[in-house]
XYZ file of C-alpha atoms in Angstrom:
477
model
C -8.339 -10.632 4.001
C -11.279 -10.190 1.616
C -13.213 -13.408 1.000
C -12.922 -13.145 -2.778
C -9.109 -13.368 -2.607
C -8.865 -16.080 0.014
C -8.145 -18.851 -2.439
C -4.699 -19.505 -3.896
C -4.283 -19.085 -7.671
C -4.884 -22.450 -9.302
C -1.749 -23.984 -10.726
C -0.527 -27.569 -10.599
C 3.174 -26.739 -10.945
C 5.115 -25.916 -7.783
C 6.270 -22.292 -7.775
C 8.565 -22.659 -4.750
C 11.311 -25.242 -4.209
C 13.306 -26.059 -1.109
C 16.915 -24.991 -0.822
C 17.720 -28.646 -0.096
C 16.542 -29.588 -3.592
C 18.907 -27.363 -5.549
C 22.577 -26.472 -5.869
C 23.462 -22.806 -6.224
C 25.062 -21.796 -9.509
C 25.733 -18.133 -8.767
C 24.848 -15.549 -6.127
C 23.917 -11.905 -5.778
C 22.799 -9.587 -3.007
C 19.483 -8.231 -4.330
C 17.632 -10.140 -7.044
C 14.916 -8.198 -8.880
C 12.469 -10.344 -10.864
C 11.151 -8.118 -13.629
C 12.505 -5.209 -15.632
C 9.484 -2.938 -15.859
C 9.020 0.295 -13.968
C 8.892 -1.413 -10.580
C 12.009 -3.485 -11.122
C 14.106 -0.749 -12.691
C 13.311 1.724 -9.911
C 13.889 -0.929 -7.235
C 17.274 -1.726 -8.733
C 18.320 1.924 -8.754
C 17.233 2.405 -5.137
C 19.074 -0.721 -3.979
C 22.206 0.171 -5.939
C 22.765 3.395 -3.991
C 24.931 1.338 -1.681
C 27.888 0.710 -4.017
C 28.879 -2.404 -2.081
C 25.613 -4.186 -2.955
C 25.377 -6.340 -6.073
C 21.981 -6.023 -7.762
C 20.738 -8.377 -10.475
C 17.656 -7.655 -12.611
C 16.112 -10.526 -14.570
C 13.537 -9.665 -17.244
C 11.658 -12.495 -18.954
C 11.024 -10.578 -22.193
C 13.596 -9.577 -24.826
C 13.247 -5.943 -23.752
C 12.542 -4.118 -20.507
C 9.472 -2.026 -19.889
C 6.398 -4.150 -19.272
C 3.218 -2.165 -18.747
C 5.151 0.976 -17.820
C 6.339 1.256 -21.416
C 2.750 0.893 -22.640
C 1.484 3.661 -20.350
C 1.678 7.433 -20.672
C 4.444 7.327 -18.065
C 2.585 9.921 -16.002
C 3.357 9.669 -12.278
C 0.938 11.327 -9.850
C 2.499 13.120 -6.900
C 1.424 15.772 -4.406
C 3.538 18.567 -2.942
C 6.314 18.475 -5.516
C 8.690 21.263 -6.411
C 7.319 21.186 -9.966
C 3.828 21.872 -8.655
C 5.010 24.740 -6.478
C 6.842 26.273 -9.423
C 3.510 26.251 -11.273
C 1.774 27.924 -8.334
C 0.068 24.739 -7.137
C -0.033 24.017 -3.422
C -1.237 20.490 -2.768
C -0.833 18.083 0.116
C -0.502 14.289 0.061
C -3.843 14.176 1.889
C -5.496 15.797 -1.149
C -4.126 13.088 -3.438
C -5.069 10.329 -0.996
C -8.614 11.661 -0.766
C -9.043 11.521 -4.556
C -7.762 7.926 -4.664
C -9.932 6.748 -1.789
C -13.074 8.537 -2.957
C -12.681 6.930 -6.389
C -12.660 3.433 -4.863
C -15.253 4.195 -2.153
C -12.580 3.731 0.512
C -12.209 0.040 -0.338
C -8.415 0.311 -0.639
C -6.129 0.082 2.391
C -6.206 3.666 3.670
C -2.884 3.362 5.489
C -1.070 2.137 2.348
C -2.714 4.805 0.188
C -1.747 7.551 2.608
C 1.849 6.410 2.863
C 2.331 6.113 -0.899
C 0.918 9.624 -1.310
C 3.204 10.946 1.427
C 6.170 9.416 -0.400
C 5.056 10.545 -3.869
C 6.905 13.878 -3.850
C 10.061 12.146 -2.586
C 9.745 9.715 -5.509
C 9.549 12.519 -8.073
C 12.403 14.519 -6.540
C 14.551 11.379 -6.266
C 13.988 10.496 -9.926
C 14.594 14.050 -11.161
C 17.372 15.184 -8.818
C 19.272 11.991 -7.994
C 18.865 10.082 -11.260
C 18.337 12.906 -13.769
C 15.103 11.447 -15.108
C 13.127 13.836 -17.310
C 9.706 14.715 -15.898
C 7.451 17.742 -16.312
C 4.168 18.731 -14.704
C 1.065 18.228 -16.861
C -1.065 21.320 -16.296
C -3.228 21.513 -19.417
C -5.850 18.883 -18.520
C -6.895 16.563 -15.703
C -7.816 12.912 -15.889
C -11.222 11.914 -14.470
C -11.685 12.622 -10.751
C -8.307 14.313 -10.250
C -8.943 17.480 -8.262
C -5.556 19.013 -9.059
C -2.774 18.996 -11.646
C -0.454 16.344 -10.208
C 0.670 14.223 -13.151
C 4.427 14.283 -13.777
C 5.194 13.087 -17.290
C 8.211 12.098 -19.377
C 8.847 13.594 -22.789
C 6.031 12.836 -25.197
C 3.855 11.741 -22.274
C 4.981 8.248 -23.235
C 6.050 5.466 -20.893
C 8.575 4.164 -23.422
C 10.590 7.330 -22.929
C 10.500 6.928 -19.149
C 11.616 3.302 -19.411
C 14.414 4.210 -21.810
C 15.861 6.657 -19.283
C 15.516 4.189 -16.413
C 17.216 1.438 -18.419
C 20.052 3.799 -19.303
C 20.585 4.657 -15.627
C 20.510 0.961 -14.672
C 23.005 0.037 -17.360
C 25.315 2.853 -16.257
C 25.286 1.707 -12.617
C 28.465 -0.334 -11.994
C 26.857 -2.620 -9.417
C 23.706 -3.552 -11.378
C 23.558 -6.450 -13.829
C 20.559 -6.408 -16.171
C 19.654 -9.554 -18.117
C 16.759 -9.995 -20.571
C 15.266 -13.261 -21.858
C 15.792 -14.442 -18.290
C 12.472 -15.420 -16.678
C 12.344 -16.261 -13.000
C 10.533 -19.595 -12.857
C 10.619 -20.453 -9.165
C 11.439 -19.097 -5.740
C 13.838 -20.990 -3.512
C 12.950 -21.028 0.177
C 14.075 -22.483 3.482
C 11.743 -22.648 6.493
C 9.437 -20.097 4.835
C 12.207 -17.583 4.133
C 13.232 -16.778 0.555
C 16.843 -17.677 -0.287
C 16.955 -17.097 -4.025
C 15.376 -17.982 -7.359
C 15.543 -20.395 -10.242
C 15.692 -18.620 -13.579
C 16.447 -19.228 -17.218
C 14.938 -19.382 -20.693
C 16.706 -22.434 -22.131
C 18.253 -23.896 -18.981
C 17.728 -23.292 -15.286
C 20.197 -21.579 -12.996
C 19.801 -21.392 -9.242
C 20.698 -17.911 -8.013
C 21.239 -17.338 -4.313
C 20.132 -13.913 -3.094
C 19.835 -12.163 0.236
C 16.736 -10.267 -0.913
C 14.256 -10.934 -3.736
C 11.973 -8.235 -5.155
C 9.002 -9.478 -7.201
C 8.360 -6.985 -9.993
C 6.712 -9.292 -12.517
C 3.496 -7.230 -12.815
C 0.006 -8.699 -12.540
C -1.996 -11.424 -14.286
C -4.023 -9.637 -16.962
C -2.335 -11.757 -19.644
C -3.347 -14.996 -17.911
C -6.858 -15.814 -19.113
C -7.319 -18.579 -16.555
C -6.619 -16.213 -13.660
C -8.784 -13.453 -15.168
C -11.658 -15.939 -15.444
C -11.095 -17.072 -11.866
C -10.932 -13.662 -10.233
C -12.439 -10.881 -12.375
C -15.967 -10.030 -13.487
C -17.355 -11.835 -16.503
C -17.610 -8.753 -18.734
C -13.858 -8.147 -18.773
C -13.229 -11.607 -20.225
C -14.509 -10.232 -23.544
C -12.219 -7.222 -23.458
C -9.304 -6.791 -25.825
C -6.091 -7.384 -23.881
C -3.849 -4.357 -24.284
C -1.112 -5.046 -21.735
C 2.329 -6.593 -21.748
C 2.663 -10.237 -22.822
C 4.649 -11.008 -19.680
C 1.783 -10.293 -17.262
C 0.977 -13.903 -16.459
C 0.760 -13.715 -12.674
C 4.140 -15.299 -11.935
C 5.030 -13.220 -8.898
C 1.507 -13.387 -7.480
C 1.613 -17.180 -7.559
C 5.159 -17.309 -6.129
C 4.210 -15.219 -3.138
C 0.892 -16.982 -2.580
C 2.576 -20.389 -2.415
C 4.750 -19.075 0.390
C 1.657 -18.004 2.291
C 1.489 -14.426 1.082
C -1.925 -12.845 1.554
C -3.877 -11.873 -1.547
C -6.355 -9.012 -1.709
C -8.563 -7.190 -4.239
C -7.924 -9.863 -6.845
C -10.972 -8.716 -8.818
C -9.490 -5.243 -9.346
C -8.231 -4.186 -12.763
C -7.697 -1.226 -15.044
C -9.698 -1.168 -18.227
C -9.641 1.414 -20.983
C -12.646 2.598 -22.955
C -11.008 3.944 -26.109
C -8.783 1.542 -27.983
C -9.373 2.093 -31.700
C -11.050 -0.983 -33.185
C -9.777 -0.562 -36.728
C -6.088 0.112 -36.048
C -5.570 -1.340 -32.569
C -4.076 1.941 -31.419
C -4.832 3.639 -28.112
C -6.924 6.762 -28.501
C -5.782 8.707 -25.457
C -8.485 9.627 -22.962
C -7.192 13.177 -23.155
C -9.446 13.340 -26.223
C -12.443 12.740 -23.974
C -11.344 14.937 -21.085
C -10.797 17.854 -23.456
C -14.419 17.629 -24.582
C -14.839 14.484 -26.671
C -17.829 12.146 -26.260
C -18.777 8.554 -27.042
C -21.953 7.358 -28.769
C -23.181 3.861 -29.623
C -24.363 2.617 -33.005
C -27.727 4.294 -32.362
C -25.923 7.629 -32.090
C -26.730 7.939 -28.398
C -24.636 8.604 -25.303
C -24.660 5.719 -22.823
C -23.013 7.159 -19.729
C -20.832 9.880 -18.246
C -17.474 9.478 -19.962
C -15.754 11.486 -17.222
C -16.563 8.832 -14.622
C -13.262 7.182 -15.540
C -11.803 5.349 -18.509
C -11.414 2.117 -16.549
C -15.040 1.481 -15.628
C -16.273 3.072 -18.850
C -14.536 0.250 -20.732
C -17.263 -2.075 -19.458
C -19.947 0.384 -20.569
C -18.455 0.305 -24.066
C -18.333 -3.494 -24.092
C -22.024 -3.610 -23.192
C -22.972 -1.669 -26.331
C -24.003 -3.498 -29.524
C -20.958 -5.254 -30.924
C -18.936 -4.192 -27.892
C -18.041 -0.960 -29.686
C -18.695 2.773 -29.649
C -17.753 5.850 -31.651
C -15.525 8.530 -30.146
C -16.342 12.013 -31.471
C -14.344 15.216 -31.056
C -13.292 18.258 -33.046
C -10.351 20.045 -34.626
C -9.634 22.058 -31.479
C -8.914 18.842 -29.580
C -7.068 17.287 -32.515
C -4.669 20.218 -32.797
C -4.215 20.547 -29.031
C -3.077 16.943 -28.606
C -0.780 16.754 -31.624
C 2.821 16.994 -30.482
C 1.852 16.570 -26.829
C 1.062 12.841 -26.727
C 3.234 10.380 -28.621
C 0.330 7.897 -28.457
C -1.961 10.366 -30.201
C 0.614 11.199 -32.881
C 1.177 7.495 -33.534
C -2.554 6.884 -33.762
C -2.830 9.717 -36.309
C 0.047 8.287 -38.345
C -1.710 4.922 -38.500
C -4.884 6.448 -39.897
C -6.933 5.934 -36.753
C -9.069 9.058 -37.088
C -11.603 10.073 -39.736
C -12.876 13.605 -40.252
C -15.904 15.292 -41.777
C -17.613 18.660 -41.827
C -20.727 17.335 -40.122
C -21.385 14.970 -37.234
C -23.978 13.097 -39.290
C -21.556 12.366 -42.127
C -18.789 11.286 -39.743
C -21.019 9.087 -37.594
C -22.527 7.411 -40.648
C -19.039 6.649 -41.929
C -18.117 5.061 -38.582
C -21.201 2.861 -38.435
C -23.445 4.912 -36.155
C -26.797 6.586 -36.775
C -25.669 9.920 -38.192
C -28.917 11.827 -37.748
C -29.292 10.772 -34.124
C -25.585 11.427 -33.416
C -25.961 14.972 -34.741
C -28.892 15.519 -32.352
C -26.843 14.074 -29.496
C -23.920 16.430 -30.128
C -26.266 19.400 -30.464
C -27.715 18.619 -27.020
C -24.227 18.120 -25.580
C -23.068 21.450 -27.023
C -26.043 23.269 -25.543
C -25.303 21.940 -22.060
C -21.552 22.578 -22.373
C -22.142 26.165 -23.509
C -24.424 26.762 -20.544
C -22.012 25.115 -18.120
C -24.744 22.729 -17.035
C -24.845 18.924 -16.630
C -25.657 17.247 -19.935
C -28.102 14.408 -20.585
C -25.801 11.831 -18.916
C -24.961 14.138 -15.996
C -21.458 15.009 -17.175
C -19.952 18.338 -16.127
C -16.201 17.599 -16.123
C -14.138 18.275 -19.225
C -17.038 19.429 -21.389
C -16.586 21.882 -24.248
C -18.790 22.631 -27.276
C -17.685 20.745 -30.391
C -17.411 22.585 -33.701
C -16.760 21.547 -37.302
C -14.655 20.001 -38.652
C -15.236 16.878 -36.571
C -13.009 13.884 -35.934
C -13.762 10.384 -34.740
C -12.897 6.722 -34.554
C -14.582 3.455 -33.628
C -13.404 2.183 -30.239
C -13.735 -0.827 -27.966
C -13.145 -1.564 -24.290
C -9.867 -3.168 -23.302
C -8.059 -4.682 -20.327
C -4.724 -3.076 -19.458
C -3.623 -4.608 -16.172
C -4.814 -6.093 -12.904
C -4.744 -4.251 -9.588
C -4.998 -7.095 -7.076
C -2.135 -9.114 -5.678
C 0.096 -9.734 -2.698
C -0.488 -7.655 0.416
C 2.618 -5.688 1.381
C 3.637 -3.327 4.171
C 5.012 0.206 3.792
C 8.427 -1.221 2.897
C 6.823 -3.409 0.190
C 7.574 -6.576 2.162
C 5.153 -9.424 1.423
C 2.814 -10.208 4.333
C 1.073 -13.418 5.351
C -2.537 -13.547 6.464
C -1.444 -13.363 10.115
C 0.465 -10.129 9.430
C 3.915 -11.715 9.608
C 6.513 -10.952 6.948
C 7.656 -13.460 4.342
C 11.350 -13.073 5.061
C 13.500 -11.547 2.324
C 10.607 -11.112 -0.123
C 9.229 -7.846 -1.530
C 6.599 -7.065 -4.171
C 5.482 -3.992 -6.072
C 3.491 -2.835 -9.060
C 0.965 -5.329 -10.377
C 2.421 -8.118 -8.252
C 1.322 -6.318 -5.096
C -2.209 -5.445 -4.086
C -2.922 -2.023 -5.565
C -4.820 0.995 -4.296
C -7.922 0.731 -6.481
C -10.265 -1.279 -4.292
C -12.406 -3.771 -6.206
C -13.446 -4.137 -9.840
C -12.744 -1.540 -12.519
C -14.463 1.461 -10.995
C -11.931 2.139 -8.249
C -9.061 2.874 -10.604
C -7.906 6.489 -10.603
C -5.569 7.371 -13.441
C -1.986 6.958 -12.260
C -2.725 4.358 -9.582
C -0.691 1.815 -11.522
C 2.527 3.835 -11.564
C 1.944 5.011 -7.995
C 2.324 1.427 -6.781
C 4.839 0.419 -9.459
C 7.411 3.132 -8.923
C 6.375 3.892 -5.349
C 6.713 0.349 -4.059
C 9.728 -0.245 -6.299
C 11.630 2.581 -4.647
C 10.509 1.595 -1.138
C 11.487 -2.048 -1.684
C 14.896 -1.064 -3.018
C 15.534 1.269 -0.090
C 14.586 -1.322 2.530
C 16.576 -4.066 0.841
C 19.586 -1.770 0.644
C 19.326 -0.672 4.264
C 19.238 -4.289 5.440
C 22.908 -4.510 4.450
C 23.918 -1.396 6.369
């Protein structure tokens, strides 16, 4: 266990009650706490035994959580969709990219297993549940060595969630309830026996298996202050309102081990004026960021998570994202997020960099010099002044841009789990009948913001969700 995560999240209210202190109101076989990507996938996997009753409780009025706020892109290696595009990749290739990004701070065994299961996840979603996914082969996110992102229509997580919810609602043995927060776990001799849940009044629900899919704690300022670096406290929170660390605290009170609690995913390009996400595909297709002095301040291709902190360290905690018409036209119709940002007037345009930068509050003359130097390096195929070589392309008039700030999307630390997503104690023993996935579980990004590789969030969300559902289901067989 890493020293930083050794302490239990501070909270004066008991998160676990004894079975002797409650009376059961109803019962189910598998109780899933949370209706985001993790919970919906877990429910589908568990429901494949038609004799099992599965109940999903979502605290918000609608399902989705952070999955619905994401691009919905799921990384996977060795899929049929890749082979059809002429791409031959192994899970080891994907694992290497993940581990190199976090300097091998993540649990190598867990990373390897999730990568080995990634193709099975994609094929299961597409073939068994008729979920719409296509291979993204027109650009790569930072530090991805191959095209491995599998995206829903519009490259929008809302569309993925909508399909998952539809499949859950069509399953005869799944009950899905919203406005139904799980408030406590019920345990007996260290083993989970059910939950207490309810928005206006509590109900005690007995369950053979409980899957914690409540996401992380990025929306809990107290926990962010306790565990994460100081700079991220100033970041705009851009995640789901429900990410308050519930499941992390539940599991920790039962002795679940915590790890990498300082890990999180930031994002460098949330538009300051409209509050819309400016997709990082803008950057990885050749866009750049400058500060108010019109100067670059780092290699944007290092990753949008850690670059969020670089943006926050600039004057006013802001920067200007600059790109051109080629990028603008390429992304229109491909990313729902980009189209929505355009509709909300996020982007400005001008025939010169100087005019555009001046309009967005940066030094126009210096910005024009910066872009000229960038273009020269990109044309020559050489590293530019900040050492960037990935995703560079000369920018030409007309130019587009927006003012951006760094944001916090979600945390990546949490409960340590095994390959079946069962929650583990510090001595390696299993917390009986309890599973965790997504932001509730320890992720695969190591420590801080810099270890996050794009797609790590959905790798653990949908990956652990499926594995938890399978193991819970098989326990009845």
